[in-house]
Coordinates of C-alpha atoms in Angstrom, one line a residue:
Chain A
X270 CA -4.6 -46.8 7.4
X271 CA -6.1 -45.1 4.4
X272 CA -5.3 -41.9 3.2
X273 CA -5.8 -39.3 0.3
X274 CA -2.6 -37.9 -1.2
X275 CA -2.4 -34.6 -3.5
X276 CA -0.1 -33.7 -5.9
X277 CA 0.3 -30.1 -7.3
X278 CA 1.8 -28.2 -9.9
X279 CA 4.8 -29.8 -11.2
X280 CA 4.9 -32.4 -8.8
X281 CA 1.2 -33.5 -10.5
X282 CA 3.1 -33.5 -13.9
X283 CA 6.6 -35.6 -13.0
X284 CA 4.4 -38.2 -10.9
X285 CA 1.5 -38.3 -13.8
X286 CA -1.1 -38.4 -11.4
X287 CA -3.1 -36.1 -9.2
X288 CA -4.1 -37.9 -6.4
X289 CA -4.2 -41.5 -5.3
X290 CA -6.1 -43.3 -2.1
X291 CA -3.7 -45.7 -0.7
X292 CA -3.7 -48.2 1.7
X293 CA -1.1 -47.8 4.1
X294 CA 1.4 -50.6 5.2
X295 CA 0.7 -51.0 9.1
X296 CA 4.4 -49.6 9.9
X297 CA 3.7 -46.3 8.9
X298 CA 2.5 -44.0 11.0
X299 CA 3.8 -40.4 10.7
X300 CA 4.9 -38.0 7.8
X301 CA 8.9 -39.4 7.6
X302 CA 6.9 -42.5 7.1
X303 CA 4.7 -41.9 4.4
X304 CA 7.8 -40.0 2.3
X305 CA 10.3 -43.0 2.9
X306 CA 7.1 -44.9 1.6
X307 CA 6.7 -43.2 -1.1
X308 CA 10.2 -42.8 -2.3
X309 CA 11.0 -46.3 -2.0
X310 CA 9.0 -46.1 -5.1
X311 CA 12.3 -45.4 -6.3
X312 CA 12.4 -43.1 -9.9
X313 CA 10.9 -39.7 -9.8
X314 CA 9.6 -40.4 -6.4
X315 CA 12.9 -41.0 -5.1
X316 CA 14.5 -38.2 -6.8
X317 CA 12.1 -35.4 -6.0
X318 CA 11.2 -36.4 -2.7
X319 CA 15.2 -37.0 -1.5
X320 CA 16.5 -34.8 1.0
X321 CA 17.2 -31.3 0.1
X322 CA 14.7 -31.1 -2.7
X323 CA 12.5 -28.1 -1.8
X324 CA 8.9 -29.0 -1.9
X325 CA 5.9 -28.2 0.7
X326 CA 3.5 -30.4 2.4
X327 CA 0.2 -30.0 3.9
X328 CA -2.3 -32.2 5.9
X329 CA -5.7 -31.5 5.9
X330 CA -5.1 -28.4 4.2
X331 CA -2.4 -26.9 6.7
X332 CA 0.9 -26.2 5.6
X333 CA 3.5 -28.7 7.8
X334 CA 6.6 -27.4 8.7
X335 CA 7.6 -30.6 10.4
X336 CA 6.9 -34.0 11.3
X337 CA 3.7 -35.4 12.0
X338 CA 1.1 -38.4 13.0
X339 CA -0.7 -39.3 10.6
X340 CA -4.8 -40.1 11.1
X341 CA -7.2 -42.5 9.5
X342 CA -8.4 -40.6 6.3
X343 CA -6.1 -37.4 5.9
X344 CA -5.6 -35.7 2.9
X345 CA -2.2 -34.8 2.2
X346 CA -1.1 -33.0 -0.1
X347 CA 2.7 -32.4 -1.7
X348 CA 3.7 -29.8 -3.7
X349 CA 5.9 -26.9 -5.0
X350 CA 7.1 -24.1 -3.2
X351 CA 4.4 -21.8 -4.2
X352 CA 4.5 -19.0 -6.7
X353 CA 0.9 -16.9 -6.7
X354 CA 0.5 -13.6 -5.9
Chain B
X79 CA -13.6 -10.0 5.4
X80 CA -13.7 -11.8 1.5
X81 CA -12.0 -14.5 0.3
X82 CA -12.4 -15.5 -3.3
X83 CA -10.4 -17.7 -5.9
X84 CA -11.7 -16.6 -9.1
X85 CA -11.7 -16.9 -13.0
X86 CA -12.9 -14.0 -13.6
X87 CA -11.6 -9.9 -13.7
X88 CA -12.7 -8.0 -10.2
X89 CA -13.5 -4.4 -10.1
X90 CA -11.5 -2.4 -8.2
X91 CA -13.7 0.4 -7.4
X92 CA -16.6 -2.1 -6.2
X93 CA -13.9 -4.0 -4.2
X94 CA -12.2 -0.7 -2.9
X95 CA -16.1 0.7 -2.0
X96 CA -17.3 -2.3 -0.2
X97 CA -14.6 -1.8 1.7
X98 CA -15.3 1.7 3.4
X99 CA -18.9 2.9 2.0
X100 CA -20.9 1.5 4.9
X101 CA -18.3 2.2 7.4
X102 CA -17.6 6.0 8.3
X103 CA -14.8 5.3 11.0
X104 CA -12.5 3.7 7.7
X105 CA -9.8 6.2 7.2
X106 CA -7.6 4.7 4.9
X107 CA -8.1 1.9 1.9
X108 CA -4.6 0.4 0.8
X109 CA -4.6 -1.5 -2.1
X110 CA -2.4 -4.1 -4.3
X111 CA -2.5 -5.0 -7.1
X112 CA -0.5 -7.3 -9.0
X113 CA -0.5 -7.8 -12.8
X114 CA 1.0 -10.4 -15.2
X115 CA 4.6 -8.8 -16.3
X116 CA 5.9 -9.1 -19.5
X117 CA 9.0 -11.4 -18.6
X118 CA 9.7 -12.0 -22.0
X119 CA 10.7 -8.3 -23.0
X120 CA 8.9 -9.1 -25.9
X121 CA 9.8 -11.9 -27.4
X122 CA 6.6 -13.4 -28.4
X123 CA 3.4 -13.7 -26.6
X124 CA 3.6 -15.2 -22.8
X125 CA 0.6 -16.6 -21.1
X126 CA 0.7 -17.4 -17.7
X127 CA -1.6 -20.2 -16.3
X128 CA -2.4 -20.2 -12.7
X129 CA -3.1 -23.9 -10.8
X130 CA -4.4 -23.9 -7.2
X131 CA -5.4 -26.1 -4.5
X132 CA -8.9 -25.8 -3.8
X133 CA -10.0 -25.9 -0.1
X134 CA -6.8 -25.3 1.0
X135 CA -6.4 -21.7 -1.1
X136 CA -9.1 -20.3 0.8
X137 CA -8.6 -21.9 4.3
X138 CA -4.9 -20.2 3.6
X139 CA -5.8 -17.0 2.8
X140 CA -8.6 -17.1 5.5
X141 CA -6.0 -17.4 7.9
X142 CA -3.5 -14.6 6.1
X143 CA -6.4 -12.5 6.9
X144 CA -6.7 -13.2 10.3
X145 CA -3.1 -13.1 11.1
X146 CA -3.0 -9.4 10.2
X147 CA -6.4 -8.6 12.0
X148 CA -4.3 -10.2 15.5
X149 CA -1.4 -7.7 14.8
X150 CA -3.0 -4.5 13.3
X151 CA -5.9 -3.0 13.1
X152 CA -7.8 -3.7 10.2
X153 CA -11.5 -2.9 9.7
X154 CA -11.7 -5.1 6.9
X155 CA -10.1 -6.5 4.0
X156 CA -10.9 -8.1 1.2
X157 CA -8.0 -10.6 -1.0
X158 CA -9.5 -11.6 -4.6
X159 CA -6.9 -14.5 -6.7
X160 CA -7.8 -15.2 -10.3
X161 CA -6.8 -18.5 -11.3
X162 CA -6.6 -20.3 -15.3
X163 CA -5.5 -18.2 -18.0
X164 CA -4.1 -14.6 -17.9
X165 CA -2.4 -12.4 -20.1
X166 CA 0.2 -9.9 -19.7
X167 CA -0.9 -6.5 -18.0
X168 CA -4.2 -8.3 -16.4
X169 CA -4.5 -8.4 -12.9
X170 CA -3.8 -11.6 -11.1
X171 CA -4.5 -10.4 -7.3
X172 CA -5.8 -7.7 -5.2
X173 CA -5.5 -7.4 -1.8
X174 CA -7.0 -4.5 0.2
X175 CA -7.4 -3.5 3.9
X176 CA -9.3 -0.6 5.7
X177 CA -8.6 1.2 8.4
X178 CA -8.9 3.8 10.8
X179 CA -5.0 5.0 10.2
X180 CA -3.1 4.3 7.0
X181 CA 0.3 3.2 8.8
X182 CA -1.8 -0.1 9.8
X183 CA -3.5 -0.1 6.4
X184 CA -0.1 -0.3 4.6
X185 CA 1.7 -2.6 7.0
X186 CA -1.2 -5.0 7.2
X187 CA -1.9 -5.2 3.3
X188 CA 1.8 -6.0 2.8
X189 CA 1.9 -8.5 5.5
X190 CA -0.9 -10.1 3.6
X191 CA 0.8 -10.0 0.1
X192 CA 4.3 -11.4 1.8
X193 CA 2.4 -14.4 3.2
X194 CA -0.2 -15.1 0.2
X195 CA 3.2 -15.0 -1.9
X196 CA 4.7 -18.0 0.6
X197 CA 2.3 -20.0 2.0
X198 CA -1.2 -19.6 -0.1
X199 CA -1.0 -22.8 -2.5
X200 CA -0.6 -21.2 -6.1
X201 CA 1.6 -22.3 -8.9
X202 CA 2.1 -20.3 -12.1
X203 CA 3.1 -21.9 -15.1
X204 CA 4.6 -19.9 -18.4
X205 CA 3.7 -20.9 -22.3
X206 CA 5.9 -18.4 -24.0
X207 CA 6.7 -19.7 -28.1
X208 CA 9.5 -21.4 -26.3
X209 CA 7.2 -23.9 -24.2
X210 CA 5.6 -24.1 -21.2
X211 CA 7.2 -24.0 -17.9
X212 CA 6.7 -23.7 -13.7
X213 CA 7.9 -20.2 -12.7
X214 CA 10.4 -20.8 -9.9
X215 CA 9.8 -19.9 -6.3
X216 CA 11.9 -16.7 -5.0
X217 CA 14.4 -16.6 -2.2
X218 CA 13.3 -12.7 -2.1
X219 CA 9.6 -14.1 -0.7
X220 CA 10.6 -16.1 1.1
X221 CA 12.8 -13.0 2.8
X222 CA 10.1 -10.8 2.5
X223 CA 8.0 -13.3 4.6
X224 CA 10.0 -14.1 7.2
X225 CA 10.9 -10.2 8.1
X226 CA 7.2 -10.4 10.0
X227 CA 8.8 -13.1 12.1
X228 CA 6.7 -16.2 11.1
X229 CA 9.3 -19.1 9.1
X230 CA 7.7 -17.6 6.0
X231 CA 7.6 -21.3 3.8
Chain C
X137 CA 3.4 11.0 -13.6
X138 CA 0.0 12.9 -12.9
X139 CA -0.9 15.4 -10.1
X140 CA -3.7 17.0 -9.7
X141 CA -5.9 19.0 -7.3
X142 CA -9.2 19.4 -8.0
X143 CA -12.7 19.2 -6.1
X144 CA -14.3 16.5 -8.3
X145 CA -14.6 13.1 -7.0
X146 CA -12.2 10.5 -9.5
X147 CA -12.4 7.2 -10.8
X148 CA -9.9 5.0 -9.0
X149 CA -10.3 1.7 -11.8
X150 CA -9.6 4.2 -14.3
X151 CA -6.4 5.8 -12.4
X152 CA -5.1 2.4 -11.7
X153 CA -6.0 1.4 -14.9
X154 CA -3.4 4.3 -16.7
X155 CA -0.4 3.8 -14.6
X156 CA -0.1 -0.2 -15.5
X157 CA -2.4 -0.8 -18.7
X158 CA 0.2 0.3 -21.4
X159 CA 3.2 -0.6 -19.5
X160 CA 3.6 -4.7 -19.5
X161 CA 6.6 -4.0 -17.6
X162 CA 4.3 -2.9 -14.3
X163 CA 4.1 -6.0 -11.8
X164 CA 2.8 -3.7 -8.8
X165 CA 0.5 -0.9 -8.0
X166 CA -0.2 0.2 -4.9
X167 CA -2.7 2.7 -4.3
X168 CA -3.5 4.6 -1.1
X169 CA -7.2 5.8 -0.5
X170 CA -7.6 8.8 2.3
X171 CA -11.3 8.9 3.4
X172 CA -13.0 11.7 5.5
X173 CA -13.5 10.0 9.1
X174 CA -17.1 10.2 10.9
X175 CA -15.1 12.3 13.8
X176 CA -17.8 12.9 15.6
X177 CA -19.0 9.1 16.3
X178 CA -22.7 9.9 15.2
X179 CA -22.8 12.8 16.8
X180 CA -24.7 15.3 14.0
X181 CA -22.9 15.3 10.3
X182 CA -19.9 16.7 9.7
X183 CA -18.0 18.3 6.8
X184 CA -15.0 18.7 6.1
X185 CA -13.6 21.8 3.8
X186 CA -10.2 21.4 2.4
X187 CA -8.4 24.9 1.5
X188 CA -5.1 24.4 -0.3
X189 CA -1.8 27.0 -1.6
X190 CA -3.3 26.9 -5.2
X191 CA 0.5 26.5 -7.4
X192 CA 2.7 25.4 -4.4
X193 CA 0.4 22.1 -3.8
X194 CA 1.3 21.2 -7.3
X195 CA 5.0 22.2 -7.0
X196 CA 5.3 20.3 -3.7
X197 CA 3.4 17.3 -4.7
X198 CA 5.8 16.9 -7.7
X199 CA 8.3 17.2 -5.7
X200 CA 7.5 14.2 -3.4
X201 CA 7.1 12.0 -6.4
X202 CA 9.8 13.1 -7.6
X203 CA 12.2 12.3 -3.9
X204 CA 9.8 8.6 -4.3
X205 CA 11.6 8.4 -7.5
X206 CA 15.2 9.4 -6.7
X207 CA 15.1 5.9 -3.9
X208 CA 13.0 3.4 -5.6
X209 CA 11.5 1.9 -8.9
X210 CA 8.9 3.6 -9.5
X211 CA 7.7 3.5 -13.3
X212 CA 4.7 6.0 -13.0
X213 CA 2.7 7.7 -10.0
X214 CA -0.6 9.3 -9.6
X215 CA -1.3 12.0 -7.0
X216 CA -5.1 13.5 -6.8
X217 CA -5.9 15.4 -3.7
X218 CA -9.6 16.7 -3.6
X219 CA -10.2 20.2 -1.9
X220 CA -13.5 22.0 -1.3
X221 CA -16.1 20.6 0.9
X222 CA -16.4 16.6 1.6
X223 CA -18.8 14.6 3.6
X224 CA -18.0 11.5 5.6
X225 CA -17.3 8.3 3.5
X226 CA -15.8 10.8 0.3
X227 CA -12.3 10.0 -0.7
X228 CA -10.0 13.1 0.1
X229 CA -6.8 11.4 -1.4
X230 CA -5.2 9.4 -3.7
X231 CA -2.2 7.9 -4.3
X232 CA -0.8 5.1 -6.5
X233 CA 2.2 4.1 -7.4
X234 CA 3.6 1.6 -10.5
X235 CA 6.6 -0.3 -10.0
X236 CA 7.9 -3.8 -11.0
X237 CA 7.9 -5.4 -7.8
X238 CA 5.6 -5.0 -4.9
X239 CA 8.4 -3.9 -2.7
X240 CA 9.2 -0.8 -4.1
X241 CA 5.6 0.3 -4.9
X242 CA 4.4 0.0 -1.0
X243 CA 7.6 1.2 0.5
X244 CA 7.3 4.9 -2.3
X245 CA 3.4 5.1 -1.8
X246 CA 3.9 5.3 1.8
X247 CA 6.8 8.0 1.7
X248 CA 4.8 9.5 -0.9
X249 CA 1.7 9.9 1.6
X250 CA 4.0 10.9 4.9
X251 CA 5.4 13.6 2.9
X252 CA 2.5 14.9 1.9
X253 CA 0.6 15.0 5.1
X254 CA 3.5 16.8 6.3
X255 CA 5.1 19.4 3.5
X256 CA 2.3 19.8 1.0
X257 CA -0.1 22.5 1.7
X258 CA -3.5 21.6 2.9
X259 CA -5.4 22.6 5.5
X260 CA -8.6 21.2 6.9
X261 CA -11.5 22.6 8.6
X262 CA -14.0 20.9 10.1
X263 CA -17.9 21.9 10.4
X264 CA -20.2 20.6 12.9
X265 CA -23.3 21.5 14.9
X266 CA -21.3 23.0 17.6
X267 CA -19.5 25.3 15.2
X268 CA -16.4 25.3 12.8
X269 CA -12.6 24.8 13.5
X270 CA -9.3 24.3 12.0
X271 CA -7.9 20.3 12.7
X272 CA -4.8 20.7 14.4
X273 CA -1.4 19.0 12.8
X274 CA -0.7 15.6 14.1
X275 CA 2.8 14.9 15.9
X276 CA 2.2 11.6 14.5
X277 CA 2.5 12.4 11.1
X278 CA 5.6 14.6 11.8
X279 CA 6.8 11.4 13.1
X280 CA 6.3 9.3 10.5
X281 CA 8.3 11.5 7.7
X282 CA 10.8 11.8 9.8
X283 CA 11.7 8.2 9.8
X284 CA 12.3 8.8 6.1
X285 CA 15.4 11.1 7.1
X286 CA 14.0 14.1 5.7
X287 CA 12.9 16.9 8.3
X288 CA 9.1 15.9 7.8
X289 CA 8.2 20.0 8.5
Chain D
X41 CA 11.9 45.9 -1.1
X42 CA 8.6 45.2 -2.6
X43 CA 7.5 41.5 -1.5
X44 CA 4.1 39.7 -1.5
X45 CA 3.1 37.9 1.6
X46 CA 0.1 35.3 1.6
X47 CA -1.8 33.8 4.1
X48 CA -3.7 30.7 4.1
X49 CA -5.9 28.5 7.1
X50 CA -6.5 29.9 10.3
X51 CA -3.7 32.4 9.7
X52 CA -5.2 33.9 7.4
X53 CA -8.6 33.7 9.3
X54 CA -6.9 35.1 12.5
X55 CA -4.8 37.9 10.3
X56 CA -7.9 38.5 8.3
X57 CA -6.2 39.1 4.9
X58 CA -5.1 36.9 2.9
X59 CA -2.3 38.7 1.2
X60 CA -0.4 42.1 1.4
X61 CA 2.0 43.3 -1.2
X62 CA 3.9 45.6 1.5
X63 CA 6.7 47.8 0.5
X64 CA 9.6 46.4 3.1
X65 CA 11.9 49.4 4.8
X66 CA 15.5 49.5 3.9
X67 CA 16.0 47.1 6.8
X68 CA 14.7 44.4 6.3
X69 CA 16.6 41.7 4.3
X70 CA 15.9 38.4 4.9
X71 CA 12.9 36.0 6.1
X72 CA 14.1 36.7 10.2
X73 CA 13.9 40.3 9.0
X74 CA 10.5 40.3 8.0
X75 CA 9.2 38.0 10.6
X76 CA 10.5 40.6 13.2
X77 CA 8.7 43.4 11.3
X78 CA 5.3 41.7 11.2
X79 CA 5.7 40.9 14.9
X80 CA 5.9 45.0 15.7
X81 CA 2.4 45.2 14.3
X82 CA 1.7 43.7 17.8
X83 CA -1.5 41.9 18.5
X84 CA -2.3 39.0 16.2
X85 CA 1.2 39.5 14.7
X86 CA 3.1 39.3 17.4
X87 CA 1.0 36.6 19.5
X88 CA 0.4 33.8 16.2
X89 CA 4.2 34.7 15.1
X90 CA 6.0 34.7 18.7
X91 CA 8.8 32.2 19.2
X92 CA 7.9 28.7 19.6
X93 CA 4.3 29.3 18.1
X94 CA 3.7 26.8 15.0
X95 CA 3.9 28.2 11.7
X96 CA 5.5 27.4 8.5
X97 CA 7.2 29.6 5.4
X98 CA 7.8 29.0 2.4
X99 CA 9.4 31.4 -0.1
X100 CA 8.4 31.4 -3.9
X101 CA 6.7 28.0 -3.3
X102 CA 9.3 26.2 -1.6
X103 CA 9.1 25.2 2.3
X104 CA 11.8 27.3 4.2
X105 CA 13.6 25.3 7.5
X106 CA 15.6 28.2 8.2
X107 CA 16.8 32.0 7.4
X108 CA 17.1 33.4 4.4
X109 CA 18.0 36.1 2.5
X110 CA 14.8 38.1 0.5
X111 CA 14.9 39.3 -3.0
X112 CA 12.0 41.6 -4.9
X113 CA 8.8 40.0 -5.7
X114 CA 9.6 37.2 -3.3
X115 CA 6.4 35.1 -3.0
X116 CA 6.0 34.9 0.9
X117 CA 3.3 32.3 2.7
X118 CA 3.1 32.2 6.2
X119 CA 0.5 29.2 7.3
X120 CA 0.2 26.7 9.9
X121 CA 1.4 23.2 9.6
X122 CA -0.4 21.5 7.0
X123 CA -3.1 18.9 7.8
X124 CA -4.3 17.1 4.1
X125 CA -4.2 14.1 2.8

């Protein structure tokens, strides 16, 4: 499955990139997934994706308060707690 | 209804008078605005940048927009969000509702400000003489938020 | 703080503009905009002619800001109530209010506006084809100062 | 007791004047007082003043919830509730 991941804000800064197009290993199919995937990237993947770290995610532009399947070509997108307004 | 994500300065008096010129049953216009502070207490020059998600920002406050039209009544409304570079004492947001009646007017446009501060994908970032860094998220908006019932994240 | 009564229309960028401009310290304004109603749902033009207690409008006006102030943060405050004769669509009211955070700027523009449609003295008189007549006090509005604690008469 | 009574809206209207400067007889000492003694004018007075009717008093500028005592060149409106904003 391919999909587009966002990063944001100080997430785009500590994982030096802004988005990436991966190709996902067959096992992973829902949002738990994809963040044990990308933390067993292990260094600041691990750290600021661990449990307990406040960040946000949203798929296709929704915020997800959960967890989720995850479809051929979604763009998902981590980031910050938000701080506009 | 408008939505916009913009550079650039808004005016409030066009804003607030495309809200209720055309519209004679618009009793009420409540407004807010929000403005860079000077955080520093003036210890040098702060500038605050302001990063968005593109798409999403919109499709966000779209919705803001919407919830508040379900629960009160709101004529119309217009939120404006500069993004990039501001200064201290410029405006960073205005949100705005008409209505018939101001109690809805006011309850509405703060229901909007709670939920753009929580859920509408903004990040601010500080450069002071210091450095630069992300402004932290607020337990207090995230409380503010979830008074209207929603989880408020 | 600035009150005023006056029959001239006012600039609301420029009212906005003087309570945060100077003051770096203002995160918040919130400004309320009352606006004569089209009562009569098309049915001929109406106006609307606003007779006030010249000295005690000022006197009781202050005074509101000046409860506003007693409960929450509020760094300035502008009060400018038009009287005279309005047509549909003209701004009767306005009223903003500075603060540091958007909390305390909603919550005192609001008690600011309750109190005033209930203990600051205005009267409205309504002229259409059919004839002329006084608009009767709303319970409503009693209501809705009275949740402040205060009497609301 | 020299006092000076204003009247504003459709009190004013219905009492057709819009102020008196009446000289109050020894009697009369506070707002009660003087509400009683208008009322004796009968007509208008007594029907737009009569118990339970809506009006409001204030007393050199200030809104008046309940009796009180008058002084000379007290500054005395009698309107109905108000209705700006």
């Amino acid at each position: 499955m391919n999909v587009r991941l966002l990063y944001f804000a100080r997430l785009r800064e500590v994982f030096a990139t802004g988005q990436e197009t991966p190709e996902l290993p067959p096992g992973i199919q829902t949002l738990a997934d994809l963040l044990d995937w990308l933390r067993q990237r292990g260094g600041v993947w691990a750290e600021e994706l661990a449990a307990g770290r406040a960040y946000r995610v949203a798929i296709n532009q929704d915020l997800i308060e959960q967890d989720a399947v995850l479809h051929e070509n979604d763009e998902i997108a981590l980031f910050p707690p938000v701080t506009g307004g | 209804m408008k939505i916009a994500v913009q550079s650039e300065a808004f005016d409030l008096n066009a804003e607030v008078a495309a809200l209720h010129q055309a519209n004679p049953k618009v009793g009420a216009v409540v407004s807010f605005l929000g403005l860079v502070r000077d955080i520093n207490e003036g210890q040098g020059v702060s500038t605050l940048s302001l990063e968005h998600y593109p798409g999403m920002t919109e499709k966000a406050l779209a919705q803001i927009v919407e919830d508040a039209r379900q629960r009160w009544e709101v004529l119309d409304a217009t939120v404006i969000h500069r993004v990039g570079a501001l200064q201290p004492t410029e405006p960073i947001v205005l949100v705005a509702v008409a209505s018939g009646h101001r109690g809805d007017a006011f309850v509405a446009c703060e229901f909007i400000m709670d939920y753009l501060k929580t859920r509408a994908p903004f990040w601010k970032k500080e450069a002071t003489a210091e450095g630069e860094h992300w402004v932290d998220a607020r337990e207090s908006d995230d409380r503010a938020a979830a008074r209207w019932g929603g989880s408020g994240k």
